[in-house]
PDB file of C-alpha atoms in Angstrom:
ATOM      1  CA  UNK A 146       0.000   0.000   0.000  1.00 34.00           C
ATOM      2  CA  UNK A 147       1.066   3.658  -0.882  1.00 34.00           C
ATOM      3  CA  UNK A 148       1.079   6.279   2.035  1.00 35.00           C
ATOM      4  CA  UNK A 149       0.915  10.199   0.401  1.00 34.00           C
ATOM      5  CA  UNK A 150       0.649   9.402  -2.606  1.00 33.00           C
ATOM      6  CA  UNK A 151      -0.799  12.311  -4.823  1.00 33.00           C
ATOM      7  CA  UNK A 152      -3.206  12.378  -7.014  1.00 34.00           C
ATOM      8  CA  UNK A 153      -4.202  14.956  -9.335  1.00 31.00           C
ATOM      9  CA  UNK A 154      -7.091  15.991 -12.090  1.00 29.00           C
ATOM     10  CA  UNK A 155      -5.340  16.066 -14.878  1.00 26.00           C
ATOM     11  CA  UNK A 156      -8.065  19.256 -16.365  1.00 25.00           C
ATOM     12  CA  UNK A 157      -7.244  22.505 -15.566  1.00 25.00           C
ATOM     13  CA  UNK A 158      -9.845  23.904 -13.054  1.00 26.00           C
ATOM     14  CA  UNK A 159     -11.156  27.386 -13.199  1.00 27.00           C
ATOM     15  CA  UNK A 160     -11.327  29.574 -10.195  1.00 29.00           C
ATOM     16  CA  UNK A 161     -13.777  28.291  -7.702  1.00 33.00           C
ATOM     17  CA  UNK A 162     -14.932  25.558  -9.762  1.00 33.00           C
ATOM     18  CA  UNK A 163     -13.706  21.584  -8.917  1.00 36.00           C
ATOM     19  CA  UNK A 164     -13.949  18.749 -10.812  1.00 36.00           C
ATOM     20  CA  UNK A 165     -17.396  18.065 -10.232  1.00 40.00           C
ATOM     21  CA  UNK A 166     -18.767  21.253 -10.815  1.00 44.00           C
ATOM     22  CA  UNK A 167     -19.541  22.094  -7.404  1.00 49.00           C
ATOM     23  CA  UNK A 168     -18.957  26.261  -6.663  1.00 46.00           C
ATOM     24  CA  UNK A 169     -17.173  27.819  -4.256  1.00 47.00           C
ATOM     25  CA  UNK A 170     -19.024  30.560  -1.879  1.00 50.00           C
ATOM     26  CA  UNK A 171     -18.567  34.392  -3.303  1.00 42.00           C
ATOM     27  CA  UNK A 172     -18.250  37.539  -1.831  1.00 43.00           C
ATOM     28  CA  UNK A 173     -15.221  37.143   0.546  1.00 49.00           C
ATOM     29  CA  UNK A 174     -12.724  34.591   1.334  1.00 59.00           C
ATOM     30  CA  UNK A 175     -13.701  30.868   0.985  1.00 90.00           C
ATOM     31  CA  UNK A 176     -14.638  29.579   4.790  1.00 95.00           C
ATOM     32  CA  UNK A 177     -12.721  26.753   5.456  1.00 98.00           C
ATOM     33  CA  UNK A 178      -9.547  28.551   4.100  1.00 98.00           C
ATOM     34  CA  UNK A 179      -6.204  27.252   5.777  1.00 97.00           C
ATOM     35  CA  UNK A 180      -8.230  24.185   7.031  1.00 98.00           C
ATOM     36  CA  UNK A 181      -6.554  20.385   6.504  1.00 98.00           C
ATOM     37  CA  UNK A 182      -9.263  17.935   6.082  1.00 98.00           C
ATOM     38  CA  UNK A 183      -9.088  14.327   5.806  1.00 98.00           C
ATOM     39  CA  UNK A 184     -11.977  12.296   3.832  1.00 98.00           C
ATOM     40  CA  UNK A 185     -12.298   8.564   3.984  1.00 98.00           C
ATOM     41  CA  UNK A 186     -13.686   6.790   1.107  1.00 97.00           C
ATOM     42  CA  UNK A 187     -13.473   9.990  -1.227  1.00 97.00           C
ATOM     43  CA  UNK A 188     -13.003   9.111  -4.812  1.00 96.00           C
ATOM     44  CA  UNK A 189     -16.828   8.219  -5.468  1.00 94.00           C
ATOM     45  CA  UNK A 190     -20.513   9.023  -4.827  1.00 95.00           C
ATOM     46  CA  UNK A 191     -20.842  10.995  -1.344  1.00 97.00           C
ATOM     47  CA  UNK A 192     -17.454  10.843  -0.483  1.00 97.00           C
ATOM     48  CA  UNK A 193     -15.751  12.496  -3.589  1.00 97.00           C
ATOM     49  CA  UNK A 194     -18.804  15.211  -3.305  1.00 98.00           C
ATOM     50  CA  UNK A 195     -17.845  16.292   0.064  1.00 98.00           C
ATOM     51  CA  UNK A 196     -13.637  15.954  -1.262  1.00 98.00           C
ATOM     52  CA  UNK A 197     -14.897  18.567  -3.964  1.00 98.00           C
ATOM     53  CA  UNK A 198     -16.999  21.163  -1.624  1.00 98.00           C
ATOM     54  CA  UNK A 199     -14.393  21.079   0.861  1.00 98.00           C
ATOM     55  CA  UNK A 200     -11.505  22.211  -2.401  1.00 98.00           C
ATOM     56  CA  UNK A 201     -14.083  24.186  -3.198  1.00 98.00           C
ATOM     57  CA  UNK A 202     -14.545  25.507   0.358  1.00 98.00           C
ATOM     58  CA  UNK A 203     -10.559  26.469  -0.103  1.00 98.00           C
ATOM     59  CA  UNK A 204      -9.744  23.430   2.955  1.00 98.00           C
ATOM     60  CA  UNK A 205      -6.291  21.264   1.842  1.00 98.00           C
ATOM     61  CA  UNK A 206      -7.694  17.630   1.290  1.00 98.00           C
ATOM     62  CA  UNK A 207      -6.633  14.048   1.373  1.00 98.00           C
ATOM     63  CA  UNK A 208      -8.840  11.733   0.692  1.00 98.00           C
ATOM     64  CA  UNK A 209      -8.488   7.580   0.986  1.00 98.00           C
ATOM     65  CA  UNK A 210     -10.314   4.964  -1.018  1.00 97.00           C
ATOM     66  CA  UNK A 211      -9.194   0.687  -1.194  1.00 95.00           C
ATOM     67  CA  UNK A 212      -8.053   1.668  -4.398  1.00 93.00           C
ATOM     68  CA  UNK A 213      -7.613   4.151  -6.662  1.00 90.00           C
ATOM     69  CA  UNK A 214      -9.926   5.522  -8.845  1.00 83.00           C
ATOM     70  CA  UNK A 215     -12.547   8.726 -10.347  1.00 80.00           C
ATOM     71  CA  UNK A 216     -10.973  12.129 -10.878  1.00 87.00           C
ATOM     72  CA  UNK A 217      -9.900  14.260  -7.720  1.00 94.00           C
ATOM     73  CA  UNK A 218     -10.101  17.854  -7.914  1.00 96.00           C
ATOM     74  CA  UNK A 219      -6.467  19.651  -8.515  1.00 96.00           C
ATOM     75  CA  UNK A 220      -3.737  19.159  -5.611  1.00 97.00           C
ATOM     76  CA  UNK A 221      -5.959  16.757  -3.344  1.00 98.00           C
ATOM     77  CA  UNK A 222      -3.560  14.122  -1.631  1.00 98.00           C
ATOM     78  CA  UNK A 223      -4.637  10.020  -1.993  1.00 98.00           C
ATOM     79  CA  UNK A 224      -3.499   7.336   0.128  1.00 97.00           C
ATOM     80  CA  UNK A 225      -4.676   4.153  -0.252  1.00 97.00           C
ATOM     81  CA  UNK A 226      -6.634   2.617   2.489  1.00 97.00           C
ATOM     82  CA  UNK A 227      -9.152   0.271   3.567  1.00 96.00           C
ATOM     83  CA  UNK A 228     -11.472   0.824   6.566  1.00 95.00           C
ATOM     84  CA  UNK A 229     -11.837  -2.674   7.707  1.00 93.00           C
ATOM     85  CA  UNK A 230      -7.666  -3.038   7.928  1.00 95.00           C
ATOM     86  CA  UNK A 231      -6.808  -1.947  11.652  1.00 94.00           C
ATOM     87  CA  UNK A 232      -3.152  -0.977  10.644  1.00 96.00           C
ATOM     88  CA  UNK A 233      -3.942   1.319   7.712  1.00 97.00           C
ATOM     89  CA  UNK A 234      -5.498   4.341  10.399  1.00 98.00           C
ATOM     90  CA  UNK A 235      -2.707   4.550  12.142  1.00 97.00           C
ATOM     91  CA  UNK A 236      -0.995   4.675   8.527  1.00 97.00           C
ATOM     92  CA  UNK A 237      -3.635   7.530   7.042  1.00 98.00           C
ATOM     93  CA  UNK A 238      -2.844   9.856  10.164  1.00 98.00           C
ATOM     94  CA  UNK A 239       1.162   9.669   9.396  1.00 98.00           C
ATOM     95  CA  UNK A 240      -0.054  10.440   5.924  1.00 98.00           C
ATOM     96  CA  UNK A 241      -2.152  13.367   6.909  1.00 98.00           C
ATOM     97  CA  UNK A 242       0.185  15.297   9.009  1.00 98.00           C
ATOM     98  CA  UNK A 243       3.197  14.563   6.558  1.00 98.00           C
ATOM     99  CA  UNK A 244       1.453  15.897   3.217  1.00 98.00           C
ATOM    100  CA  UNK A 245      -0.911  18.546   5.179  1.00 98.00           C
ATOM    101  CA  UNK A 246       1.079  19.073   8.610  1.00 98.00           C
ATOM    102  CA  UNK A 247      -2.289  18.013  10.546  1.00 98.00           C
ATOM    103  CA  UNK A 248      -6.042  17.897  10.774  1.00 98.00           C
ATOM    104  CA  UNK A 249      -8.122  20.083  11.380  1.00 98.00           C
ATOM    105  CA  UNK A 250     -11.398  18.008   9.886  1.00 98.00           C
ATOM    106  CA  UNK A 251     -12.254  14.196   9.506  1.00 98.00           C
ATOM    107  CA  UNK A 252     -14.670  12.921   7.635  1.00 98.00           C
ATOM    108  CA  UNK A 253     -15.416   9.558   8.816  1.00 98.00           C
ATOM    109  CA  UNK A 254     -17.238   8.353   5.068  1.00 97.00           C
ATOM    110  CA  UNK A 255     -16.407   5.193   3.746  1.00 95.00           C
ATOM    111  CA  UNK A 256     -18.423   2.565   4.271  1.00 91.00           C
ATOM    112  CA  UNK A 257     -21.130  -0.315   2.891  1.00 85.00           C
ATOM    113  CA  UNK A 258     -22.276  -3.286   2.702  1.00 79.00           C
ATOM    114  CA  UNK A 259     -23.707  -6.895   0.926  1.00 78.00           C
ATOM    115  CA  UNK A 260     -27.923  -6.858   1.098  1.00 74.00           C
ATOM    116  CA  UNK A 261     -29.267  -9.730   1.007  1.00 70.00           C
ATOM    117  CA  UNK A 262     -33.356 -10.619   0.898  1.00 70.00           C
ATOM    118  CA  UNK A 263     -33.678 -11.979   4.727  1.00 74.00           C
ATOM    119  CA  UNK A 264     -30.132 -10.643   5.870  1.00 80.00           C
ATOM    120  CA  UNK A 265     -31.189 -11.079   9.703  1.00 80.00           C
ATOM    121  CA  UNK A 266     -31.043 -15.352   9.233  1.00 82.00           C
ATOM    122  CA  UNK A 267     -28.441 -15.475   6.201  1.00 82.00           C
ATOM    123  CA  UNK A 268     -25.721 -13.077   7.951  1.00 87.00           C
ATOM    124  CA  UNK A 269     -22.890 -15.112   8.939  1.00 90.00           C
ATOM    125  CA  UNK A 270     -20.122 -13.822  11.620  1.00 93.00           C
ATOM    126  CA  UNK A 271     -17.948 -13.521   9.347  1.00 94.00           C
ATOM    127  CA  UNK A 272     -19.934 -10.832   7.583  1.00 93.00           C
ATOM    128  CA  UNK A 273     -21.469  -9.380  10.707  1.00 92.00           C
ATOM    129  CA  UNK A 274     -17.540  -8.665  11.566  1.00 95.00           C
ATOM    130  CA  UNK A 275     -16.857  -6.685   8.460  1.00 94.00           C
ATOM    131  CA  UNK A 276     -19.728  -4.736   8.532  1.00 95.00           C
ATOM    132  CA  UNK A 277     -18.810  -3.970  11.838  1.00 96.00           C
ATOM    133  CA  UNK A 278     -14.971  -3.254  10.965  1.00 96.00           C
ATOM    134  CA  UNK A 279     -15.895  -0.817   8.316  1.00 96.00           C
ATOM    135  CA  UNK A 280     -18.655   0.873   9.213  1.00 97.00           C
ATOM    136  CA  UNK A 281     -17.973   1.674  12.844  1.00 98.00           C
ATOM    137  CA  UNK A 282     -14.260   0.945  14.064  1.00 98.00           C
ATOM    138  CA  UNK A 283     -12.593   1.987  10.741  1.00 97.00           C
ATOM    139  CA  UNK A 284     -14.198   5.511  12.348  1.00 98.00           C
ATOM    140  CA  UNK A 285     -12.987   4.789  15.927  1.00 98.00           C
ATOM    141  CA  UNK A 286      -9.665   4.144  14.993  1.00 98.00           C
ATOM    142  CA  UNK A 287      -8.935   7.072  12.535  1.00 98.00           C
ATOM    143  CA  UNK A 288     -10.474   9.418  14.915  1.00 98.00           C
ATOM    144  CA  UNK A 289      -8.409   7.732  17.783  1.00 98.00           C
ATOM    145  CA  UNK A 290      -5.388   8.514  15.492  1.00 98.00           C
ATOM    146  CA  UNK A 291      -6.325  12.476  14.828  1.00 98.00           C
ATOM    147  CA  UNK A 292      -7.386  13.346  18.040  1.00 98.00           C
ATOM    148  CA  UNK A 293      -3.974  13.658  19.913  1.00 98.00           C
ATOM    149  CA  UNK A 294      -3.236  16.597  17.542  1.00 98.00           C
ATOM    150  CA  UNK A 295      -6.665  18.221  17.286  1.00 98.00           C
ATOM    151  CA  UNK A 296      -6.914  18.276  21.292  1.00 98.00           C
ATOM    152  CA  UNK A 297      -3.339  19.351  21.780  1.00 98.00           C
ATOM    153  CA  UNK A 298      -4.776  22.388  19.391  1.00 98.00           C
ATOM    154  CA  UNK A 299      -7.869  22.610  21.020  1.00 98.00           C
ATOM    155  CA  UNK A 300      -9.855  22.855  17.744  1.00 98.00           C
ATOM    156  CA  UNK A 301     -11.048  19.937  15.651  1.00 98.00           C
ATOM    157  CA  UNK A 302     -14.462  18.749  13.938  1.00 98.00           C
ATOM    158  CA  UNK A 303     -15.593  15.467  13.026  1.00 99.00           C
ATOM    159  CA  UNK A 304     -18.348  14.387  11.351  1.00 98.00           C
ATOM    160  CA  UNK A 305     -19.275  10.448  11.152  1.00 98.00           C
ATOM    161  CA  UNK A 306     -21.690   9.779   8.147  1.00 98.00           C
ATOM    162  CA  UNK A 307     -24.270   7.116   9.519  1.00 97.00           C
ATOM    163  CA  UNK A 308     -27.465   6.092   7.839  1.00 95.00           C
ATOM    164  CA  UNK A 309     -31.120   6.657   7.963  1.00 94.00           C
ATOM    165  CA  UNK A 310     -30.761   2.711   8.318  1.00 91.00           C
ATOM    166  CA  UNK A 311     -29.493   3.782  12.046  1.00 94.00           C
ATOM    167  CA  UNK A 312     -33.324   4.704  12.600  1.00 93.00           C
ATOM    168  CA  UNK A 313     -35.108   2.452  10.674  1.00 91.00           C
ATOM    169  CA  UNK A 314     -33.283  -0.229  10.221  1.00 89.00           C
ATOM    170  CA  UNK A 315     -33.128  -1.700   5.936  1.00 84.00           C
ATOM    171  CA  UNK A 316     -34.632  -5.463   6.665  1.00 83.00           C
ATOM    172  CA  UNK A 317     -32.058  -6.379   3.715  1.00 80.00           C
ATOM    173  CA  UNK A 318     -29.009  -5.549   5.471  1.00 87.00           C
ATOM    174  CA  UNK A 319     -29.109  -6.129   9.222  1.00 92.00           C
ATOM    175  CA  UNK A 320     -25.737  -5.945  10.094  1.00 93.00           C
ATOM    176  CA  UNK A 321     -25.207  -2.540   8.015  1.00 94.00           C
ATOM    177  CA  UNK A 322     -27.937  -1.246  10.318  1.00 95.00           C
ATOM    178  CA  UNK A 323     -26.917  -2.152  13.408  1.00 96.00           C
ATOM    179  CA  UNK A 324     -23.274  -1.052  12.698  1.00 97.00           C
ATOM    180  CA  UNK A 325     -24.313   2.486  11.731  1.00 97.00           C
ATOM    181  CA  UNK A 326     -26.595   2.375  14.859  1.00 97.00           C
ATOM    182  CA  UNK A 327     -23.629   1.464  16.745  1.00 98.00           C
ATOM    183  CA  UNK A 328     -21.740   4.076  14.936  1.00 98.00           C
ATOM    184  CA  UNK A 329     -24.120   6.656  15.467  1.00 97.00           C
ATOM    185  CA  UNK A 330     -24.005   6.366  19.439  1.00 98.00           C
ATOM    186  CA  UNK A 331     -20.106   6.126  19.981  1.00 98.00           C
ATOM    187  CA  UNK A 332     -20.496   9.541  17.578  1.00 98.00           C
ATOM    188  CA  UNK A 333     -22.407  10.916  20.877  1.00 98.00           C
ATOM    189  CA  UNK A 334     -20.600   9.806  23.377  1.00 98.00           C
ATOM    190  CA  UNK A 335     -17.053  11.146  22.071  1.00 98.00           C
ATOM    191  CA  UNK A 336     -19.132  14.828  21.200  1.00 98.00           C
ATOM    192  CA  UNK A 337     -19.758  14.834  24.630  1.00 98.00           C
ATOM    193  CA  UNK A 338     -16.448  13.916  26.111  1.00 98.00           C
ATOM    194  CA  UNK A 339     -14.454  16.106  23.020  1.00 98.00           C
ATOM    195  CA  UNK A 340     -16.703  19.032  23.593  1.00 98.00           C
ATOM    196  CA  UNK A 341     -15.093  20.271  26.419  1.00 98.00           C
ATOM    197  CA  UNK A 342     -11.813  20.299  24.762  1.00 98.00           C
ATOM    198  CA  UNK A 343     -12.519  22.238  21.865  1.00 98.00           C
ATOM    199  CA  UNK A 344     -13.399  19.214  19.715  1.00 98.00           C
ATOM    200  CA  UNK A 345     -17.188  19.040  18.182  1.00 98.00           C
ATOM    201  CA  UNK A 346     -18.146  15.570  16.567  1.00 98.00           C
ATOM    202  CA  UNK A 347     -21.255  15.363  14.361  1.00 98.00           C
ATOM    203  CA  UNK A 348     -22.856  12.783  12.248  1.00 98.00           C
ATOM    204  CA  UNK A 349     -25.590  12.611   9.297  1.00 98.00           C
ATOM    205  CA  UNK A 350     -27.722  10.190   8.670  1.00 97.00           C
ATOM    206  CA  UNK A 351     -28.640  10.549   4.505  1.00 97.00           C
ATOM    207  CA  UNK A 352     -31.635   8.940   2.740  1.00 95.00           C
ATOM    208  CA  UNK A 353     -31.557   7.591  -0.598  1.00 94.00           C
ATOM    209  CA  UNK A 354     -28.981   9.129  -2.657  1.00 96.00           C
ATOM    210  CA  UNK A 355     -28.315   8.259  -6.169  1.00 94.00           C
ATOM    211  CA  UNK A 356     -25.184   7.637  -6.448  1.00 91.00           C
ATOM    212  CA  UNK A 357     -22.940   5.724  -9.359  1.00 87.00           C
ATOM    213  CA  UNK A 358     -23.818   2.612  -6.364  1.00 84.00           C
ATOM    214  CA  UNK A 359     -27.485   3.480  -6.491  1.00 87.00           C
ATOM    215  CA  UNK A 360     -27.659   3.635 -10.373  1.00 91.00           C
ATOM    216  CA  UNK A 361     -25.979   0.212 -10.731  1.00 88.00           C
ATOM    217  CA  UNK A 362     -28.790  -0.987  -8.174  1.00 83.00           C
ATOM    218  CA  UNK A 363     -31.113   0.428 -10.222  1.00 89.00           C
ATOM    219  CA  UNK A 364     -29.891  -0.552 -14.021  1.00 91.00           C
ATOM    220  CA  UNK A 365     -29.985  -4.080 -12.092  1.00 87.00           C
ATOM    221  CA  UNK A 366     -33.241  -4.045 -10.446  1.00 86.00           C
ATOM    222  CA  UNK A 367     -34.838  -3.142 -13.821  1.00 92.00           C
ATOM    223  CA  UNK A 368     -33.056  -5.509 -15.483  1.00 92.00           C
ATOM    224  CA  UNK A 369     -34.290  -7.880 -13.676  1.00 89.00           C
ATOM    225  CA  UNK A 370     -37.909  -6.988 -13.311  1.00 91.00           C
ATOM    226  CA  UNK A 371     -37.821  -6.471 -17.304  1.00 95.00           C
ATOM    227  CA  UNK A 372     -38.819  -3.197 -16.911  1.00 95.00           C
ATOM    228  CA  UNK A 373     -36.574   0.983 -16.969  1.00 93.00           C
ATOM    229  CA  UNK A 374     -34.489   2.939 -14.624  1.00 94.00           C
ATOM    230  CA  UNK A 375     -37.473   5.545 -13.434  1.00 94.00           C
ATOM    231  CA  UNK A 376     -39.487   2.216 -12.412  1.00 94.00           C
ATOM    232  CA  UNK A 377     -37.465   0.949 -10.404  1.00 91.00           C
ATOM    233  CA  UNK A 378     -36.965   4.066  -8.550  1.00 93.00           C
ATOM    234  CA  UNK A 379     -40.503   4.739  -8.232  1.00 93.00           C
ATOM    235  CA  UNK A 380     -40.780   1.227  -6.711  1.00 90.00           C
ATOM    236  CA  UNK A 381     -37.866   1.691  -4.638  1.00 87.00           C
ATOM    237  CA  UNK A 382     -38.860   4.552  -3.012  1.00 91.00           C
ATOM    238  CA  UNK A 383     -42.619   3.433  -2.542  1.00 90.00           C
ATOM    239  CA  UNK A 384     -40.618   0.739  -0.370  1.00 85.00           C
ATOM    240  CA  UNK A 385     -39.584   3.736   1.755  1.00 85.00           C
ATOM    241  CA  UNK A 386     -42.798   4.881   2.530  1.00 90.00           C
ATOM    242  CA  UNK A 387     -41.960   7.978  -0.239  1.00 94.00           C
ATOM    243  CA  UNK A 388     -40.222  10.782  -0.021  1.00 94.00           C
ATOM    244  CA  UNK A 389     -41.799  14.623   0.871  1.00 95.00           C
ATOM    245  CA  UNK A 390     -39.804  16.107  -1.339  1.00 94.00           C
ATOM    246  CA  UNK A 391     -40.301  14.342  -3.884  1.00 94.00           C
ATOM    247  CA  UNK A 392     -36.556  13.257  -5.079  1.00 94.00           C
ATOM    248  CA  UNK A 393     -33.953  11.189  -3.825  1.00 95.00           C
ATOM    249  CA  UNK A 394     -30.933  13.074  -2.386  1.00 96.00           C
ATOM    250  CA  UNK A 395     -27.819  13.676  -4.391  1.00 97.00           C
ATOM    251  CA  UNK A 396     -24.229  13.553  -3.266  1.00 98.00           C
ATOM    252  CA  UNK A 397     -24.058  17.158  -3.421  1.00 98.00           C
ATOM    253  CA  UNK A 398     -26.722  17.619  -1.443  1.00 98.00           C
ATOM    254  CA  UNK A 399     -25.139  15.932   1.516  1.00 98.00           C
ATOM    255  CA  UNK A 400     -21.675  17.707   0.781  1.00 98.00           C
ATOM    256  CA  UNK A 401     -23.403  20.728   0.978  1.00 98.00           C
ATOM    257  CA  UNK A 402     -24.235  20.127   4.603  1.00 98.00           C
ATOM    258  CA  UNK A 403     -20.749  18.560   5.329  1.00 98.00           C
ATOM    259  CA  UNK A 404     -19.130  21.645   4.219  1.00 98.00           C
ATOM    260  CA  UNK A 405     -21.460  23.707   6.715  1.00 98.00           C
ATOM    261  CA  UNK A 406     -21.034  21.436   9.541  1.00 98.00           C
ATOM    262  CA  UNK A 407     -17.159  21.805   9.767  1.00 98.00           C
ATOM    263  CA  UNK A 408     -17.411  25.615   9.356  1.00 98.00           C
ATOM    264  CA  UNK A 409     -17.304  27.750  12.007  1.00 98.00           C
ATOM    265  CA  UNK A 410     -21.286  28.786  10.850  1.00 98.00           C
ATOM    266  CA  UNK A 411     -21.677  25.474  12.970  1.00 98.00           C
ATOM    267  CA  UNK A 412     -19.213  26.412  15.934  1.00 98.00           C
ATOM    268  CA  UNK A 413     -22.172  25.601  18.685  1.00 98.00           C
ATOM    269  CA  UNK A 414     -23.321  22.716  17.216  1.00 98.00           C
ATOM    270  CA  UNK A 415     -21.826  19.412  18.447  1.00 98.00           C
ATOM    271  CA  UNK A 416     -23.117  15.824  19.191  1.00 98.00           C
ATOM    272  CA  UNK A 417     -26.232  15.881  16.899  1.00 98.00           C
ATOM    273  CA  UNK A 418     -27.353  13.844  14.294  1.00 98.00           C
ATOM    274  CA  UNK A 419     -28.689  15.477  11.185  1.00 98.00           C
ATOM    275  CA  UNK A 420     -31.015  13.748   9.099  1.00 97.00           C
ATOM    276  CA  UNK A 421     -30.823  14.518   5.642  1.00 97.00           C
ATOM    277  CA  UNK A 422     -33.644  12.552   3.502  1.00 97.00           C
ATOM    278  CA  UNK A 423     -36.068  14.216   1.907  1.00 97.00           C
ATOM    279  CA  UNK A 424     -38.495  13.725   4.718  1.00 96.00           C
ATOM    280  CA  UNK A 425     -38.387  10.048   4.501  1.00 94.00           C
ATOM    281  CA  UNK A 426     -38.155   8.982   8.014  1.00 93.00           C
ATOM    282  CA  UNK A 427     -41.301   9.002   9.957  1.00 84.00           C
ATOM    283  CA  UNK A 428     -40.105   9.294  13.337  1.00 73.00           C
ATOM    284  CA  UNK A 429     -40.110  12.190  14.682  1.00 66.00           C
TER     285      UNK A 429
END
């Protein structure tokens, strides 16, 4: 495995613009100027839409992924890493405060899992342990890794992306579930002990977001039901229970509330979890 690596767009970007077309904020200097941010799982879907608003938010980024792959906006820094491997946090913070000199944000993203029809019978340890590796202690151990410099600083934010599967928990992937449940309350319980020291620790919880993951779901699922994309997506989100708003989320749309919750617009905000799904979830 490489550690600080870089990786570069190979297109010129214009000013403000990244490689995904996302925009930086006008009319003064961009917010998280100066910042060093570090983005797990960040070369696709939600993950590579928060690496671009944060380049776009004028923060220095590195970003991880198992392998590499997509197009990373201009001077972005890629090690390769894997979530579920206990060794390679340790190797991603060395990484960090060798190409950036620190971290100022984490981004506890990557993530996933295998669904399966009845995933609560068919789950076998050995899958209920990876879930469980890289959904929740890939994020403990990173941010176990960062913290000595961010409290030594006494400034830091981290924000652990969990799942709307966390409150309602997706009947086709159990373990997935209760790992982002899990994830979601050790999120809490470090805001509260971090908060004191300057630290503030968030987490989101996104709906259904099309993604290049989602679209392959959905080219499949239509595939196999003989029928087109927009079918299967109406079907999939009448198995939600719909969505208010009447469209799933995009990765941009969760970036965009990334980028706001490590800014210092969000400096008395800490130990929350922000839903972002439309309006999907029931629960109040």
């Amino acid at each position: 495995m490489s550690t600080g690596t870089r990786t570069t767009d190979s297109t010129p970007l214009t000013a403000g613009t990244t490689a995904t077309g996302v925009t930086a904020r006008t009319g003064g200097a961009a917010r998280l100027a100066g910042r060093r941010a570090v983005v797990t799982g960040g070369t696709r879907g939600i993950g590579a839409a928060i690496v671009a608003r944060l380049v776009a938010e004028g923060a220095s980024v590195l970003t991880t992924a198992r392998a590499p792959g997509g197009r990373l906006p201009e001077g972005v820094r890629f090690v390769t890493a894997d979530a579920a491997v206990a060794d390679d946090a340790a190797r991603v913070a060395r990484a960090a405060e060798t190409e950036l000199g620190g971290v100022d944000i984490l981004i506890n993203n990557a993530g996933g899992t295998v669904t399966r029809p009845d995933s609560v019978l068919d789950t076998d340890d050995e899958e209920w342990r990876h879930n469980l590796e890289t959904n929740l202690m890939g994020a403990v151990r990173l941010d176990r890794a960062v913290l000595p410099g961010m409290i030594a600083r006494g400034a830091g934010v981290i924000v652990h992306v969990s799942s709307t599967a966390a409150h309602e928990p997706m009947e086709e992937a159990a373990a997935y579930s209760a790992a982002k449940a899990a994830l979601s309350a050790y999120s809490k319980n470090l805001a509260d002990r971090l908060g004191p020291r300057g630290v503030r620790v968030n987490r989101i919880s996104p709906g259904l977001t099309i993604t290049s993951a989602a679209e392959e779901l959905l080219e499949r699922t239509a595939a196999r039901d003989g029928s087109d994309r927009e079918t299967a997506l109406e079907t999939w989100v009448a198995g939600l229970g719909g969505i208010p708003l009447q469209r799933p989320g995009t990765p941009e749309d969760i970036a965009a509330l990334v980028a706001f919750l490590v800014s210092d617009e969000a400096a008395w905000i800490t130990g929350a979890d922000h839903v972002i799904d439309g309006g999907m979830l029931r629960a109040p």
